[in-house]
XYZ file of C-alpha atoms in Angstrom:
782
model
C 85.794 62.894 22.432
C 85.278 64.849 19.257
C 86.426 63.128 16.072
C 90.122 63.471 15.335
C 90.984 66.417 13.074
C 92.883 64.146 10.669
C 90.107 64.224 8.068
C 87.395 61.566 7.734
C 88.071 58.343 9.577
C 87.263 55.012 8.011
C 84.917 53.339 10.413
C 85.752 49.870 9.045
C 89.384 50.156 10.126
C 88.858 52.045 13.368
C 89.165 48.910 15.500
C 91.968 47.054 13.730
C 94.429 45.683 16.270
C 92.106 46.393 19.198
C 90.031 44.103 21.391
C 86.750 44.843 23.169
C 85.111 42.861 25.976
C 81.401 43.208 26.725
C 79.677 42.166 29.947
C 76.257 42.556 31.562
C 76.148 43.091 35.296
C 73.667 43.688 38.113
C 69.943 43.088 37.647
C 68.915 41.886 34.184
C 66.842 44.089 31.885
C 65.107 43.376 28.590
C 67.125 44.811 25.709
C 70.538 43.920 27.151
C 70.890 41.273 24.432
C 70.205 43.846 21.728
C 73.011 45.980 23.204
C 75.421 43.002 23.319
C 74.517 42.126 19.713
C 75.199 45.696 18.544
C 78.547 45.884 20.388
C 79.644 42.545 18.906
C 78.618 43.315 15.326
C 79.781 46.924 15.205
C 83.028 45.916 16.940
C 83.683 43.210 14.338
C 82.667 45.624 11.555
C 85.366 48.108 12.690
C 87.997 45.355 12.565
C 88.225 44.830 16.330
C 88.098 41.466 18.096
C 85.151 41.238 20.484
C 84.903 38.995 23.547
C 81.909 38.013 25.651
C 82.430 37.942 29.396
C 79.941 35.446 30.838
C 78.359 35.957 34.305
C 79.279 39.639 34.654
C 82.251 40.663 36.799
C 82.449 37.127 38.220
C 83.418 35.913 34.751
C 86.003 38.678 34.482
C 87.579 37.479 37.745
C 87.328 33.747 36.959
C 88.591 34.037 33.359
C 89.112 30.798 31.427
C 85.981 29.682 29.578
C 84.119 32.708 30.929
C 85.844 34.998 28.413
C 85.149 33.845 24.851
C 85.620 35.450 21.475
C 82.338 36.368 19.794
C 81.511 35.828 16.130
C 79.002 37.550 13.866
C 76.687 34.521 13.857
C 76.917 33.981 17.614
C 74.602 36.940 18.278
C 71.983 35.845 15.796
C 68.399 35.394 17.148
C 69.444 37.253 20.295
C 67.565 40.463 19.560
C 64.132 39.281 20.659
C 65.231 37.509 23.831
C 64.596 39.043 27.247
C 67.131 38.983 30.084
C 70.792 38.579 29.180
C 72.123 35.590 27.246
C 75.683 36.063 28.568
C 74.465 35.993 32.157
C 74.780 38.375 35.056
C 75.787 37.870 38.670
C 76.283 39.900 41.824
C 80.032 39.607 42.368
C 81.726 39.981 45.747
C 85.178 39.000 44.422
C 85.422 42.028 42.153
C 84.887 44.312 45.156
C 88.286 43.170 46.495
C 91.633 44.263 45.096
C 92.627 40.597 44.811
C 89.628 39.982 42.558
C 90.416 43.031 40.413
C 94.038 41.856 40.029
C 92.794 38.544 38.629
C 90.367 40.373 36.309
C 93.149 42.672 35.030
C 95.424 39.696 34.330
C 92.644 37.924 32.388
C 92.174 40.980 30.173
C 95.877 41.695 29.639
C 96.587 38.069 28.640
C 93.993 38.416 25.859
C 95.127 41.904 24.816
C 91.769 43.440 25.792
C 91.992 47.138 26.700
C 88.418 48.175 25.950
C 85.596 47.245 28.268
C 81.904 47.824 27.637
C 79.759 47.395 30.754
C 75.971 47.152 30.567
C 74.435 47.476 34.023
C 73.193 49.815 36.748
C 75.048 52.525 38.660
C 76.756 49.993 40.976
C 78.194 48.069 38.017
C 79.355 51.272 36.322
C 80.982 52.618 39.489
C 82.868 49.309 39.749
C 84.106 49.759 36.185
C 85.345 53.266 36.922
C 87.231 52.086 40.047
C 88.812 49.323 37.931
C 89.953 51.860 35.350
C 91.338 54.265 37.965
C 93.395 51.447 39.527
C 94.523 49.943 36.228
C 98.100 51.291 36.292
C 98.600 50.109 39.887
C 97.116 46.679 39.153
C 99.472 46.181 36.180
C 102.495 47.253 38.239
C 101.576 44.689 40.930
C 101.059 41.970 38.316
C 104.484 42.662 36.737
C 106.095 42.488 40.219
C 104.527 39.129 41.030
C 105.240 37.745 37.558
C 101.528 37.567 36.670
C 102.224 39.392 33.400
C 105.383 40.471 31.565
C 106.593 44.057 31.262
C 105.876 43.903 27.491
C 102.287 42.838 28.150
C 101.892 45.660 30.647
C 103.297 48.108 28.078
C 100.865 46.924 25.385
C 97.876 47.277 27.728
C 98.994 50.477 29.441
C 95.512 51.975 29.777
C 91.944 50.675 29.963
C 89.021 52.384 28.187
C 85.605 52.045 29.750
C 82.184 52.823 28.311
C 78.932 52.155 30.146
C 75.391 51.579 28.975
C 72.686 51.685 31.577
C 70.519 48.582 31.762
C 67.904 48.989 34.477
C 64.132 48.594 34.409
C 63.741 51.305 37.077
C 65.016 54.169 34.887
C 66.870 55.306 37.985
C 70.073 56.598 36.389
C 70.429 60.356 36.066
C 71.575 61.726 32.736
C 69.574 59.490 30.417
C 65.882 59.882 29.562
C 65.470 56.132 29.314
C 67.549 53.207 30.504
C 67.563 49.903 28.623
C 64.666 47.756 29.875
C 62.387 50.485 31.239
C 60.039 50.593 28.259
C 59.720 46.775 28.211
C 58.981 46.709 31.951
C 56.216 49.261 31.328
C 54.832 46.984 28.603
C 54.634 44.084 31.081
C 53.009 46.298 33.729
C 50.435 47.734 31.306
C 49.471 44.275 30.035
C 48.676 43.326 33.629
C 46.921 46.611 34.458
C 44.720 46.240 31.370
C 43.868 42.678 32.367
C 43.115 43.685 35.955
C 40.974 46.628 34.830
C 38.460 44.324 33.156
C 38.039 42.064 36.190
C 37.927 45.041 38.586
C 35.131 46.628 36.571
C 33.134 43.411 36.615
C 33.108 43.343 40.416
C 33.395 47.054 41.325
C 36.753 46.475 42.971
C 39.666 48.562 44.151
C 43.070 47.264 43.096
C 46.329 48.173 44.787
C 49.188 47.373 42.406
C 52.766 47.287 43.616
C 55.438 47.844 40.966
C 59.220 47.730 41.196
C 61.289 50.811 42.026
C 62.953 50.643 45.403
C 64.508 54.090 45.095
C 62.876 55.405 41.938
C 59.215 56.013 41.228
C 59.481 56.167 37.424
C 57.656 52.903 36.656
C 54.899 53.735 39.140
C 54.508 57.279 37.812
C 54.321 56.363 34.119
C 51.979 53.465 34.905
C 49.682 55.851 36.786
C 49.704 58.296 33.843
C 49.191 55.537 31.290
C 46.258 53.872 33.037
C 44.674 56.945 34.596
C 45.170 55.629 38.140
C 43.367 57.314 41.033
C 46.520 57.612 43.123
C 50.219 56.874 42.950
C 52.815 56.599 45.736
C 56.436 57.274 44.728
C 59.561 57.596 46.919
C 60.571 61.005 45.471
C 57.368 62.757 46.529
C 55.759 61.406 49.701
C 52.096 62.368 50.210
C 50.945 65.068 52.641
C 50.476 64.026 56.283
C 46.681 63.661 55.986
C 46.946 61.517 52.862
C 44.639 58.821 54.245
C 41.704 61.298 54.348
C 42.523 62.667 50.919
C 42.878 59.201 49.331
C 39.551 57.912 50.701
C 37.750 61.083 49.629
C 39.248 60.729 46.147
C 38.187 57.063 45.775
C 34.669 57.835 46.979
C 34.397 60.722 44.487
C 35.321 58.558 41.505
C 32.857 55.855 42.609
C 30.095 58.438 43.023
C 30.972 59.740 39.569
C 29.996 56.371 38.119
C 33.374 54.628 37.925
C 33.258 50.898 38.692
C 36.889 50.533 39.682
C 39.720 52.243 41.499
C 43.384 51.710 40.776
C 46.144 52.712 43.193
C 49.756 52.294 42.084
C 52.488 51.883 44.706
C 56.234 51.888 44.051
C 57.887 49.260 46.282
C 59.996 52.048 47.850
C 57.039 54.347 48.681
C 57.468 56.290 51.953
C 55.703 59.004 53.928
C 57.215 62.384 54.856
C 58.881 60.813 57.933
C 60.565 58.164 55.801
C 58.283 55.365 57.028
C 57.374 52.810 54.314
C 53.844 52.896 52.877
C 52.972 49.301 52.008
C 50.307 47.955 49.675
C 48.780 45.908 52.521
C 48.511 49.039 54.655
C 46.671 50.852 51.830
C 44.323 47.893 51.359
C 43.528 47.794 55.097
C 42.801 51.544 55.038
C 40.384 51.335 52.067
C 38.556 48.329 53.508
C 38.241 49.869 56.960
C 37.185 53.387 55.930
C 35.186 52.719 52.763
C 34.299 49.045 52.929
C 35.313 48.557 49.272
C 36.197 45.091 47.968
C 39.974 45.576 47.672
C 42.712 43.357 46.233
C 46.506 43.668 46.234
C 48.657 42.545 43.298
C 52.438 42.599 43.616
C 53.919 42.378 40.137
C 57.447 41.353 41.158
C 59.830 39.768 38.673
C 57.280 39.550 35.900
C 58.329 43.169 35.151
C 61.851 42.060 34.268
C 60.692 39.281 32.004
C 59.452 38.746 28.492
C 60.595 39.971 25.143
C 62.023 43.510 24.819
C 59.824 46.186 23.251
C 60.736 47.735 19.893
C 61.840 50.917 21.697
C 64.283 49.014 23.921
C 65.774 47.103 20.978
C 66.340 50.281 18.978
C 67.639 52.163 22.026
C 70.049 49.348 22.930
C 71.228 48.962 19.315
C 71.890 52.699 18.967
C 73.677 52.802 22.330
C 75.748 49.766 21.338
C 76.970 51.492 18.164
C 77.761 54.686 20.076
C 79.554 52.707 22.824
C 81.906 51.019 20.334
C 82.677 54.371 18.686
C 83.332 55.974 22.093
C 85.691 53.130 23.089
C 87.655 53.222 19.859
C 87.981 57.018 19.898
C 88.993 57.184 23.578
C 92.426 58.398 24.601
C 94.102 58.020 28.031
C 92.826 61.541 28.807
C 89.115 61.069 28.116
C 87.046 60.240 31.198
C 85.048 57.009 31.290
C 81.712 57.806 29.697
C 78.210 56.474 29.683
C 76.183 56.424 26.473
C 72.666 57.650 26.999
C 69.567 59.071 25.368
C 68.276 62.628 25.538
C 65.065 63.141 23.539
C 65.949 61.135 20.442
C 69.635 62.102 20.539
C 72.384 59.712 21.602
C 74.718 61.544 24.006
C 77.926 60.706 25.856
C 78.157 61.830 29.468
C 81.016 61.494 31.973
C 80.215 58.308 33.876
C 81.077 59.543 37.328
C 79.071 62.767 36.911
C 75.976 60.672 36.246
C 76.735 58.325 39.135
C 77.209 61.335 41.413
C 73.853 62.921 40.502
C 72.171 59.524 40.904
C 73.659 59.294 44.412
C 72.621 62.894 45.119
C 68.978 61.870 44.595
C 69.265 59.187 47.278
C 71.000 61.643 49.641
C 68.274 64.261 49.050
C 65.570 61.663 49.806
C 67.365 60.433 52.943
C 67.607 64.017 54.169
C 63.943 64.699 53.450
C 64.727 67.207 50.629
C 62.060 65.795 48.322
C 61.756 68.898 46.101
C 65.474 68.591 45.304
C 65.129 64.861 44.641
C 62.423 65.554 42.047
C 64.578 68.234 40.385
C 67.638 65.984 40.259
C 65.601 63.266 38.538
C 65.577 65.604 35.553
C 63.196 67.452 33.301
C 61.184 64.620 31.894
C 60.467 63.121 35.339
C 59.275 66.514 36.609
C 57.010 67.040 33.587
C 55.434 63.612 34.057
C 54.845 64.343 37.734
C 53.257 67.742 36.993
C 50.872 66.285 34.403
C 49.950 63.435 36.749
C 49.181 65.833 39.615
C 46.992 67.960 37.349
C 45.013 64.993 36.062
C 44.662 63.106 39.317
C 44.459 65.628 42.097
C 42.791 68.750 40.738
C 39.078 69.043 40.154
C 37.374 71.429 37.701
C 36.816 74.845 39.327
C 33.357 76.168 40.200
C 34.058 79.388 38.286
C 34.129 78.944 34.536
C 36.515 80.646 32.110
C 33.700 81.505 29.727
C 35.630 79.883 26.851
C 34.708 76.881 24.732
C 37.366 74.558 23.276
C 36.578 71.825 20.745
C 38.656 68.684 20.155
C 38.589 66.394 17.099
C 40.437 63.516 15.415
C 41.419 63.768 11.741
C 43.020 61.246 9.368
C 43.345 57.518 10.037
C 42.935 56.015 13.523
C 46.091 55.715 15.647
C 46.520 54.090 19.057
C 46.938 56.774 21.705
C 44.479 59.237 20.130
C 41.980 58.484 22.904
C 44.569 59.117 25.612
C 45.261 62.507 24.006
C 41.534 63.342 23.842
C 41.038 62.296 27.476
C 43.831 64.505 28.712
C 42.690 67.414 26.478
C 39.144 67.209 27.835
C 40.125 66.861 31.492
C 42.835 69.541 31.469
C 40.411 71.811 29.557
C 37.805 71.325 32.284
C 40.451 72.021 34.948
C 41.126 75.338 33.132
C 37.403 76.060 33.507
C 36.511 75.722 29.803
C 33.410 74.195 28.278
C 34.734 71.223 26.267
C 33.159 70.032 23.009
C 33.822 66.753 21.201
C 33.594 66.853 17.401
C 32.782 63.461 15.851
C 34.131 62.323 12.451
C 36.684 65.066 11.862
C 36.059 68.141 9.684
C 32.997 66.492 8.176
C 31.450 66.233 11.644
C 32.262 69.884 12.315
C 30.522 70.814 9.054
C 27.422 68.690 9.795
C 27.122 69.760 13.420
C 28.133 66.410 14.969
C 29.331 68.275 18.036
C 28.452 67.623 21.684
C 29.579 68.749 25.087
C 31.888 66.228 26.744
C 32.399 65.794 30.488
C 35.002 64.501 32.944
C 33.540 61.009 33.350
C 32.807 60.438 29.659
C 36.521 60.064 28.930
C 37.142 57.930 32.053
C 38.625 54.687 30.744
C 39.962 56.031 27.476
C 43.757 55.851 27.945
C 43.984 52.143 27.186
C 41.610 52.094 24.208
C 42.978 51.767 20.669
C 41.540 53.496 17.604
C 39.506 56.700 17.881
C 36.408 56.972 20.074
C 35.453 60.301 18.461
C 35.600 58.790 15.001
C 37.993 60.063 12.374
C 37.842 60.913 8.666
C 40.360 62.012 6.063
C 38.061 64.744 4.648
C 39.696 68.185 4.381
C 37.799 71.321 5.475
C 38.092 73.567 2.388
C 34.886 72.465 0.674
C 32.904 72.914 3.903
C 34.115 76.385 4.962
C 30.583 77.872 5.036
C 29.146 75.059 7.174
C 32.202 74.923 9.468
C 32.068 78.701 10.018
C 28.355 78.514 10.816
C 28.950 75.760 13.400
C 31.955 77.475 15.010
C 29.650 80.414 15.558
C 26.609 78.312 16.539
C 28.488 76.286 19.186
C 30.520 79.317 20.316
C 33.904 77.626 19.731
C 36.878 79.799 20.810
C 39.734 77.348 20.169
C 40.227 74.087 18.287
C 42.568 71.172 19.059
C 43.042 68.798 16.122
C 44.641 65.435 16.920
C 45.597 63.552 13.764
C 47.965 62.768 10.928
C 49.020 64.514 7.723
C 45.402 65.494 6.936
C 45.218 67.291 10.293
C 48.263 69.354 9.249
C 46.914 70.110 5.746
C 43.433 70.794 7.179
C 44.988 73.247 9.648
C 46.727 75.062 6.765
C 43.418 75.261 4.858
C 41.648 76.750 7.900
C 44.396 79.392 8.178
C 43.957 80.236 4.469
C 40.187 80.450 5.008
C 40.615 83.093 7.725
C 40.797 85.801 5.046
C 37.263 84.967 3.858
C 35.591 83.702 7.019
C 36.044 85.642 10.222
C 34.731 82.673 12.261
C 37.906 80.724 11.357
C 39.996 83.347 13.192
C 40.322 81.231 16.344
C 43.494 79.639 17.789
C 44.241 76.152 16.425
C 46.619 73.523 17.739
C 47.579 70.392 15.787
C 48.768 67.348 17.761
C 50.436 64.751 15.464
C 48.876 61.287 15.714
C 49.519 58.785 12.928
C 51.206 55.391 12.645
C 53.172 56.674 9.622
C 55.057 59.304 11.658
C 55.042 61.590 8.619
C 53.837 64.903 10.106
C 56.309 67.765 9.636
C 57.488 69.531 12.786
C 57.617 66.457 15.004
C 60.144 63.638 15.369
C 57.444 61.358 16.797
C 53.687 60.993 16.311
C 51.200 59.383 18.678
C 50.488 55.839 17.435
C 53.799 55.118 15.686
C 55.265 53.296 18.702
C 52.252 50.963 18.978
C 52.421 50.213 15.267
C 56.164 49.581 15.464
C 55.643 47.050 18.256
C 52.934 45.277 16.261
C 55.248 44.958 13.248
C 58.218 43.904 15.403
C 56.212 41.209 17.202
C 54.942 39.889 13.880
C 58.506 39.824 12.505
C 59.621 37.850 15.587
C 56.985 35.203 14.902
C 57.916 35.103 11.231
C 61.645 34.783 12.018
C 60.869 31.897 14.339
C 58.962 30.134 11.589
C 61.801 30.833 9.127
C 64.382 29.472 11.574
C 62.342 26.306 11.895
C 62.188 25.640 8.154
C 65.783 26.795 7.347
C 66.815 28.589 4.164
C 63.749 30.767 3.985
C 63.439 34.479 3.265
C 60.355 36.498 4.211
C 59.326 39.684 2.383
C 57.122 41.810 4.636
C 55.181 44.888 3.537
C 54.616 47.622 6.109
C 52.345 50.677 6.122
C 53.486 54.296 6.177
C 52.480 55.762 2.805
C 55.680 57.236 1.355
C 57.290 57.499 4.785
C 59.841 54.768 5.530
C 59.856 55.263 9.312
C 58.001 52.045 10.180
C 59.991 49.874 7.757
C 63.344 51.296 8.927
C 62.676 51.204 12.665
C 61.002 47.783 12.534
C 64.006 46.616 10.503
C 66.307 47.774 13.293
C 64.107 46.245 15.996
C 63.578 42.915 14.263
C 67.054 42.475 12.773
C 66.039 42.691 9.112
C 68.479 42.088 6.245
C 67.115 45.002 4.237
C 64.366 47.630 4.419
C 63.253 49.259 1.180
C 61.923 52.793 1.539
C 60.905 55.640 -0.767
C 63.364 58.138 0.795
C 66.353 56.033 -0.245
C 65.911 55.202 -3.942
C 67.064 51.734 -4.998
C 67.648 50.075 -8.361
C 67.563 46.546 -9.748
C 71.314 46.393 -9.012
C 70.590 47.031 -5.318
C 67.964 44.285 -5.321
C 70.478 41.927 -6.916
C 73.114 42.858 -4.304
C 70.592 42.053 -1.543
C 69.821 38.659 -3.091
C 73.554 37.898 -3.345
C 73.979 38.957 0.274
C 71.244 36.561 1.388
C 72.730 33.763 -0.712
C 76.020 34.230 1.168
C 74.144 34.307 4.478
C 72.554 30.919 3.761
C 76.062 29.397 3.712
C 76.525 30.356 7.391
C 74.768 28.888 10.398
C 72.038 31.588 10.084
C 69.727 30.209 7.456
C 66.910 32.734 7.277
C 66.269 36.188 5.927
C 63.888 39.040 6.647
C 63.275 41.852 4.173
C 60.936 44.772 4.871
C 59.326 46.888 2.186
C 57.465 50.120 2.781
C 54.141 50.060 0.866
C 54.918 53.057 -1.383
C 58.697 52.737 -1.652
C 58.631 52.216 -5.424
C 55.712 51.993 -7.836
C 57.360 49.393 -10.076
C 59.267 47.280 -7.561
C 56.119 46.110 -5.810
C 56.017 43.540 -3.019
C 54.987 40.925 -5.598
C 57.842 41.942 -7.913
C 60.434 41.702 -5.128
C 58.954 38.379 -3.993
C 59.100 36.986 -7.541
C 62.649 38.263 -8.065
C 63.926 36.771 -4.800
C 62.075 33.489 -5.496
C 63.647 33.180 -8.942
C 67.162 34.236 -7.924
C 67.116 32.165 -4.747
C 66.117 28.890 -6.458
C 68.050 26.019 -4.975
C 69.452 28.243 -2.218
C 66.435 29.570 -0.346
C 62.696 29.771 -0.799
C 60.541 32.839 -0.292
C 57.336 33.821 1.448
C 55.583 37.187 1.568
C 53.377 38.850 4.116
C 51.370 42.086 3.809
C 50.663 43.270 7.344
C 47.842 45.667 6.430
C 45.497 47.351 8.877
C 46.517 45.366 11.938
C 49.285 47.984 12.170
C 46.679 50.644 13.035
C 44.917 48.582 15.665
C 45.529 47.254 19.119
C 45.845 48.683 22.577
C 48.260 51.653 22.761
C 51.753 51.070 24.173
C 52.803 52.814 27.397
C 54.831 55.279 25.297
C 51.817 56.273 23.186
C 49.510 56.573 26.207
C 52.010 58.736 28.040
C 52.950 60.785 24.962
C 49.273 61.368 24.102
C 48.500 62.380 27.684
C 51.378 64.888 27.835
C 50.681 66.317 24.358
C 46.989 66.843 25.170
C 47.847 68.620 28.436
C 50.402 70.883 26.751
C 48.077 71.718 23.841
C 45.333 72.893 26.223
C 47.735 75.050 28.250
C 48.904 76.722 25.004
C 45.441 77.239 23.542
C 44.186 78.760 26.825
C 46.995 81.320 26.675
C 46.286 82.079 22.997
C 42.539 82.540 23.539
C 43.247 85.056 26.303
C 45.822 86.801 24.127
C 43.420 87.089 21.164
C 40.410 88.128 23.216
C 39.030 91.640 22.522
C 35.838 92.821 24.251
C 34.553 89.292 24.714
C 35.307 88.277 21.094
C 38.176 86.133 19.902
C 40.102 87.265 16.844
C 43.209 85.241 15.955
C 44.788 86.066 12.646
C 48.550 85.851 13.226
C 50.751 82.953 12.086
C 51.552 82.008 15.678
C 47.873 81.474 16.542
C 47.819 78.241 14.493
C 50.581 75.937 15.705
C 51.677 72.325 15.603
C 52.925 70.820 18.857
C 55.864 68.581 18.058
C 58.696 66.703 19.712
C 61.921 68.182 18.353
C 65.183 66.506 19.421
C 64.925 67.109 23.145
C 61.779 69.105 23.824
C 58.143 69.688 22.979
C 57.662 72.876 20.992
C 54.916 74.867 19.258
C 55.623 75.841 15.643
C 53.383 77.983 13.393
C 52.033 75.604 10.747
C 52.542 78.156 7.957
C 56.288 78.050 8.741
C 56.297 74.257 8.438
C 54.977 74.537 4.876
C 58.522 75.033 3.500
C 59.682 71.885 5.316
C 57.050 69.697 3.670
C 56.969 67.532 0.537
C 53.207 67.743 -0.069
C 53.182 65.394 -3.049
C 54.562 62.525 -0.973
C 53.097 63.680 2.334
C 56.387 63.621 4.229
C 58.729 66.168 5.862
C 61.706 67.107 3.639
C 64.128 66.236 6.425
C 63.690 63.215 8.690
C 65.970 62.486 11.654
C 65.648 58.696 11.570
C 67.285 58.435 8.138
C 70.621 58.784 9.981
C 69.899 55.417 11.607
C 69.722 53.606 8.244
C 73.477 52.871 8.113
C 73.234 51.150 11.520
C 70.585 48.819 10.093
C 72.941 47.926 7.237
C 76.034 47.473 9.398
C 74.117 45.178 11.770
C 72.968 43.160 8.742
C 76.630 42.783 7.630
C 76.676 45.142 4.666
C 80.039 46.638 3.928
C 79.269 50.356 4.017
C 80.943 53.396 5.514
C 79.317 54.199 8.857
C 79.213 57.979 9.016
C 80.525 58.854 12.462
C 80.834 62.579 11.800
C 77.755 63.062 13.926
C 78.753 60.820 16.805
C 77.854 62.348 20.106
C 80.358 64.558 21.838
C 80.940 64.447 25.546
C 78.451 66.652 27.345
C 78.117 67.665 30.957
C 75.203 66.975 33.174
C 74.876 69.926 35.503
C 73.088 72.408 33.241
C 70.665 69.737 31.984
C 69.449 68.637 35.323
C 68.125 71.709 37.025
C 66.292 73.431 34.180
C 62.756 72.055 33.982
C 60.801 72.461 30.748
C 58.129 75.149 30.843
C 55.460 73.819 33.149
C 52.222 72.507 31.745
């Protein structure tokens, strides 16, 4: 599936003379509409005709009005809708050869030879069967006069590409399936609401989440809310789990906690394969402990509601990749599924993924639970390991003799508290004395340092902002005081969770090592900032929460614009000089343009955007949305752009502006940020423990090498530690951004989806990969 060697292809003509059909099948999932929208628009952009198939495979079999040509405008306002607008149905007819014959005839008669299926593994397996039989089906149809020989010749082979839409994240080969993140959003909203009532009454809540064969939702929920216990099908509890569970609940109560939360996946089982039900758990807790216990079964609420920003961006990226994969396919390429690994779009052979997914079920049925966990992939295993550490291990009686301090630096970001909680608890599990530093480097200089215990950080995962307090002050001017306090409090290692100032502050501390021996201790920087502008990491804690806030606000604004017709909104986002928030929110909200510093623009570009919107107002879509990053240009301010658009749009559209401001830093952290913060904190402590031991000489710590001051970042597909002095070359210090940023490659997608006529660079489209080596190599354990 690599690009053809015939020199650069023109993406706008790639689909000329071809037709693509898109259908959604199986259970619905939020974000499916975003995927359909991307397939339709990118398909049309390449010159292909695109058809909707309504009601899944049933529509394919029934034909007629169920297969309709899509237009650019027909997918407008679809992005923010949950479920699937083109409908889905469980289809018995398609399971029969007779049904598949009818489906083949319906496609051939319309000249459709490219099929994009968005659904679960059952739907994708059906598509592969259909493709394998295609030649035989056409031969039968020619025999019975259903189609002519010419028609059969023109449609001689069928290309299939799958996208996985499933809230359970139960498909092997992709880190995330479309709908999973949104389902987690729904679950966390409910868990947060339940937490407050449970605390009021000192209650125990047993929450049952979806996941008949996959414990992903239950596991991430447990990590993100700090649950006391989680039951998942892949890892049944030990035989005496009842004793263990009751002891655990009693311990947390005795430790001062007013609530207990137990998460159960609907498919939870014990080692013998017998179901463990939420009612059974409730009965156990009431009988043994006498606690006031309630059961909440979340059910279909998890499938509902508007898709999260992550799901919209994921589905849009997959949609673009799916169209490219279809149009580049030859009769020899296997059917593929487009998926996500880290932040990379990848293409995997469909049947390999289906096979590994089935292997998990087989392993579970045969009681090989270790294998089932391995087959679920690296990220599932890492989540499970971190959960087990945080929930089931208690601090040891013997201490390590080391002291580790944790602080927040920069501006507040949602998820910082989750990172601090996990840092403190994992540090205590390692036997360290843990210190909390209040108000950043200033607090370290003024001695605002105190010991912090297990229970202090109890309910922190769901809290926004920074409980430790955070300041932008850099350490250089306080070296003397900081050195004195490092020595006074006996600090052996420092974990700094924060934004660009945390990175610069870390560099200053490393420079200060030459003058102050006390600064020769291991340091670890964990990036946390809504701007996502820290070098060395593709993502920062807090950016996802901020992105969702902006996206939700844009949804409300679009709704208001749709109501008044012919209105364009100019929205200013945060981010300093970094255009991440404006670009990604533009993708997630379906913006017409997003102005950012990294992509310089002139008055001619502004004029072209106004002309583009003027044209748009002549269609049935009479509204516009333009995002502007706060520091994208010092002269073309938000007011300037607003005034320009207002003047140029007179008589065609009117304008409104909105500066989102500090609400982007607030709010309760998203499941992604809670989970990311929790994993980053755990990994940072494991690293710093190793470094302290490595740098220990006769009871003293002396760390003076470049690799003793690192930044922990997410790079493409894995978490890695990079010496901060090496990241210096990759940084534009004047504008406080990394010199290279991965998300800039997504900018063309934003423009194509907004109907700009640009060349979509497909030189970096994903190549076909194979699954086997990915699956069984877990990341270094925490």
